[in-house]
Amino acid sequence: MRDFLPIGEWAEKTINFILENDHGVLENLGDVVGEMTALTEQLLQLVPDWLLAGIFVAVGFWRLGWKFALISAAAFVVIIGTGFWPATMVTLALIIAATLISLLVGIPLGIAAALNRRINYFLRPVLDFMQTMPAFVYLIPAAMVFGLGRVPAVLATVIFAMPPVVRLTALGIRQVNKEQVEAGITFGCTPLQVLLKIQIPGALPSIMAGINQTIMMALSMVIIASMVGGGGLGNNVLASIQRLDIGLGFESGLAVVLLAIILDRLTESFGVRKEERIARRQGGQGQES
Amino acid sequence: MQEKIVVKDLYKIFGPKPDQAMQMLRSGKDKDQIVRETGMVVGVQKANLHINAGEIFVIMGLSGSGKSTLIRLLNRLIEPSSGQVLVDGQDVASMDPRELIKLRRRDMAMVFQSFALLPHLTVLANAAFGLEVSGVPRKEREARAMKVLEQVGLGAYANRYPRELSGGMQQRAGLARALAVDPSLMLMDEAFSALDPLKRTEMQDLLLDLQREQQRTIIFVSHDLDEACRIGNRIAIMEGGRIVQIGTPDEIIRNPADEYVRAFFNGVDVNKYLSAKDIADADAVPVFKAHGDFANGFHDAIERLRAVRRNYGFVVDGERKLVGTVSIDSMIRSLESGSTELAHALLTDLPPVNGNLNLRELICRIVKMPYPLPVIEPQGQYIGAVTQTILLKKMAKEELSHA
């Protein structure tokens, strides 16, 4: 069949047009993102592995109790013992950079979508597109615009990982009890005061769940982004595929899984209210939310 | 009395084209027709109200009658479609946002059915919320919040979180939050409806106590007639977005405007709200004037009683104040002992009934009395008589009219 809709061509032309006419804006953006990622990476590598692992275990103990502290300690032993610590830190730096950018853009967007029907109407299909477009596809324009390296990896990750925090922020704000919002207005809140004193605090558990989801999506994407030179554990995974190296594949894959579990449980614990956490710690009798 | 709130021709239409619906209302179409033809819902139509300063005004109606919409139009949580809401002479409906916020901070507070406390704040911070919003410094606002928490009996719970409190206690915190801003106007939307009956009565008492200490204008939405009669100085009854009747609880119970209003009293013990003066029958017992009817001794009085086959009669003075009760026997006995003095013939063991005596106590008194009791105003004026028969007839009529 003859394709009479050259959408692909248009997309390419659009990207090229942006490249030729952006007057260095994209370049500056890329520089900022690159600097930010590099700085995070250096910071993580500055701290000795046992100390950083110890900090993670301590936070795990504080938020989730000794069981989780033990599990995460064992996980770090595996990561350090298989020699993947440096690569894991590179991956972590990419995740942190991508997540920070996602939140910085995503949370305000979510708030805007919750408060303004028109913005929500426009944003929904965009978010669907961002989430369902196969992740690899972002890598092509990202690499074209920013070249190979950390920058396209982080930015492609941002696009893929941002939708959950936008959606869950909007959902959380929309679900705040109507009478609580009315109470705010009744007592003379300005719209900004309603947002800051009632809607955002009320939406916090939902926003935290969004942040957790964004981190998880970022983790899966930074592995894929190694194809444009993101580095870190992704490189090892990629290498194992190219060389059909089962051992390398398993070890690097395991490091990804362990990192995912630790990040997931820790970030999740910040979204749960204190007494529910205590209840779970004391044998899981707490209400499941 | 000073008018705190005046509502003039207030309408609220929910839907995209309120003007079109208003036009249809003016041309005589009703709420149901408008929903059918345009999908727009008439929330409140042609509401007119005068609410006095210092009174508890209850808006009553079934769910969907527009009572929650009406109370929200008063502080513009809902934008009116047309009409005026004057609070102290200022029109809330046409205020700009800045003035509106000022008015809400200074003079209005609201208590909600679901309490609507903020879960991330302590009880103290919740109570201080209204003050925080208007920028009162922390020390001062917490001191004021603490004072009202003591008033509502929550002093010991200031540092707890709302979810640690029972429903009744949460609503006390809701009440404290409203009182802390010291508003002259309080809006209460089904404030006690979510509480169990015991707690509800307790909260009503608390509200009445607070009202005795400091008279505020309170507008209270309720679907509970008992509650409305207990706390309300006046009641407005709403149906289908219209106000069908406004009056004191007594007026509404005695003269319900229509079947809808009457239906409210189904299953309600109306007798609780009736008092002796509502039952007293002015024609049941002959009345004699102390100066005049006894000018020729007792003979005329005895003849009159015999003529209407009554044993008892009441005696009043020139100002219609009750002097006492006479009977045929007491007058004959008096005559036999050679006296024509009225004072001799008066029965001494028949104390009159105060007109405000409630029905329950009246029943207790009357079962022991095989003869009629005079009912009088607090100042002594004669109103009428109650007998066992009159009482039973009245109660039977109430039962029948509500069956």
PDB file of C-alpha atoms in Angstrom, chain A residues 177-191 193 196-198 201-202 273-275, chain B residues 72 75 77 101 104-105 109-110 112-114 116-120 129-130 132-133 163 177-178 189:
ATOM      1  CA  ASN A 177     -12.320  16.357  50.017  1.00  0.00           C
ATOM      2  CA  LYS A 178     -14.652  18.988  48.580  1.00  0.00           C
ATOM      3  CA  GLU A 179     -15.743  20.288  51.970  1.00  0.00           C
ATOM      4  CA  GLN A 180     -12.097  20.733  53.015  1.00  0.00           C
ATOM      5  CA  VAL A 181     -11.586  22.993  50.024  1.00  0.00           C
ATOM      6  CA  GLU A 182     -14.843  24.794  50.839  1.00  0.00           C
ATOM      7  CA  ALA A 183     -13.654  25.220  54.412  1.00  0.00           C
ATOM      8  CA  GLY A 184     -10.519  26.902  53.111  1.00  0.00           C
ATOM      9  CA  ILE A 185     -12.511  29.286  50.923  1.00  0.00           C
ATOM     10  CA  THR A 186     -14.995  29.979  53.722  1.00  0.00           C
ATOM     11  CA  PHE A 187     -12.268  31.063  56.096  1.00  0.00           C
ATOM     12  CA  GLY A 188     -10.992  33.527  53.526  1.00  0.00           C
ATOM     13  CA  CYS A 189      -8.200  31.666  51.731  1.00  0.00           C
ATOM     14  CA  THR A 190      -6.965  33.149  48.493  1.00  0.00           C
ATOM     15  CA  PRO A 191      -6.782  30.578  45.657  1.00  0.00           C
ATOM     16  CA  GLN A 193      -3.652  29.640  50.008  1.00  0.00           C
ATOM     17  CA  LEU A 196      -0.718  25.494  49.435  1.00  0.00           C
ATOM     18  CA  LYS A 197      -2.568  24.904  52.697  1.00  0.00           C
ATOM     19  CA  ILE A 198      -5.224  22.402  51.638  1.00  0.00           C
ATOM     20  CA  PRO A 201      -1.030  18.704  51.640  1.00  0.00           C
ATOM     21  CA  GLY A 202      -4.170  16.686  50.933  1.00  0.00           C
ATOM     22  CA  ARG A 273       1.462   8.080  56.937  1.00  0.00           C
ATOM     23  CA  LYS A 274       3.485   7.432  60.047  1.00  0.00           C
ATOM     24  CA  GLU A 275       1.037   5.270  61.990  1.00  0.00           C
TER      25      GLU A 275
ATOM     26  CA  ARG B  72     -23.550  28.253  50.096  1.00  0.00           C
ATOM     27  CA  ASN B  75     -21.033  33.175  51.496  1.00  0.00           C
ATOM     28  CA  LEU B  77     -19.140  29.231  47.845  1.00  0.00           C
ATOM     29  CA  ILE B 101     -12.168  37.395  50.994  1.00  0.00           C
ATOM     30  CA  ARG B 104     -15.140  35.946  54.887  1.00  0.00           C
ATOM     31  CA  ARG B 105     -12.071  36.480  57.052  1.00  0.00           C
ATOM     32  CA  ALA B 109     -17.388  31.067  59.463  1.00  0.00           C
ATOM     33  CA  MET B 110     -18.811  27.732  58.451  1.00  0.00           C
ATOM     34  CA  PHE B 112     -19.493  21.306  57.719  1.00  0.00           C
ATOM     35  CA  GLN B 113     -21.327  17.996  57.798  1.00  0.00           C
ATOM     36  CA  SER B 114     -18.130  16.000  57.159  1.00  0.00           C
ATOM     37  CA  ALA B 116     -13.749  19.072  56.884  1.00  0.00           C
ATOM     38  CA  LEU B 117     -10.819  19.311  59.286  1.00  0.00           C
ATOM     39  CA  LEU B 118      -7.410  19.282  57.674  1.00  0.00           C
ATOM     40  CA  PRO B 119      -5.876  15.876  58.387  1.00  0.00           C
ATOM     41  CA  HIS B 120      -2.258  17.047  58.295  1.00  0.00           C
ATOM     42  CA  PHE B 129      -6.738  27.920  60.664  1.00  0.00           C
ATOM     43  CA  GLY B 130      -9.016  30.886  60.021  1.00  0.00           C
ATOM     44  CA  GLU B 132      -3.609  31.756  60.142  1.00  0.00           C
ATOM     45  CA  VAL B 133      -5.195  32.490  56.788  1.00  0.00           C
ATOM     46  CA  ARG B 163      -8.207  11.199  62.908  1.00  0.00           C
ATOM     47  CA  ARG B 177     -12.317  26.542  64.153  1.00  0.00           C
ATOM     48  CA  ALA B 178     -15.403  28.595  63.346  1.00  0.00           C
ATOM     49  CA  ASP B 189     -24.423  22.886  57.022  1.00  0.00           C
TER      50      ASP B 189
END
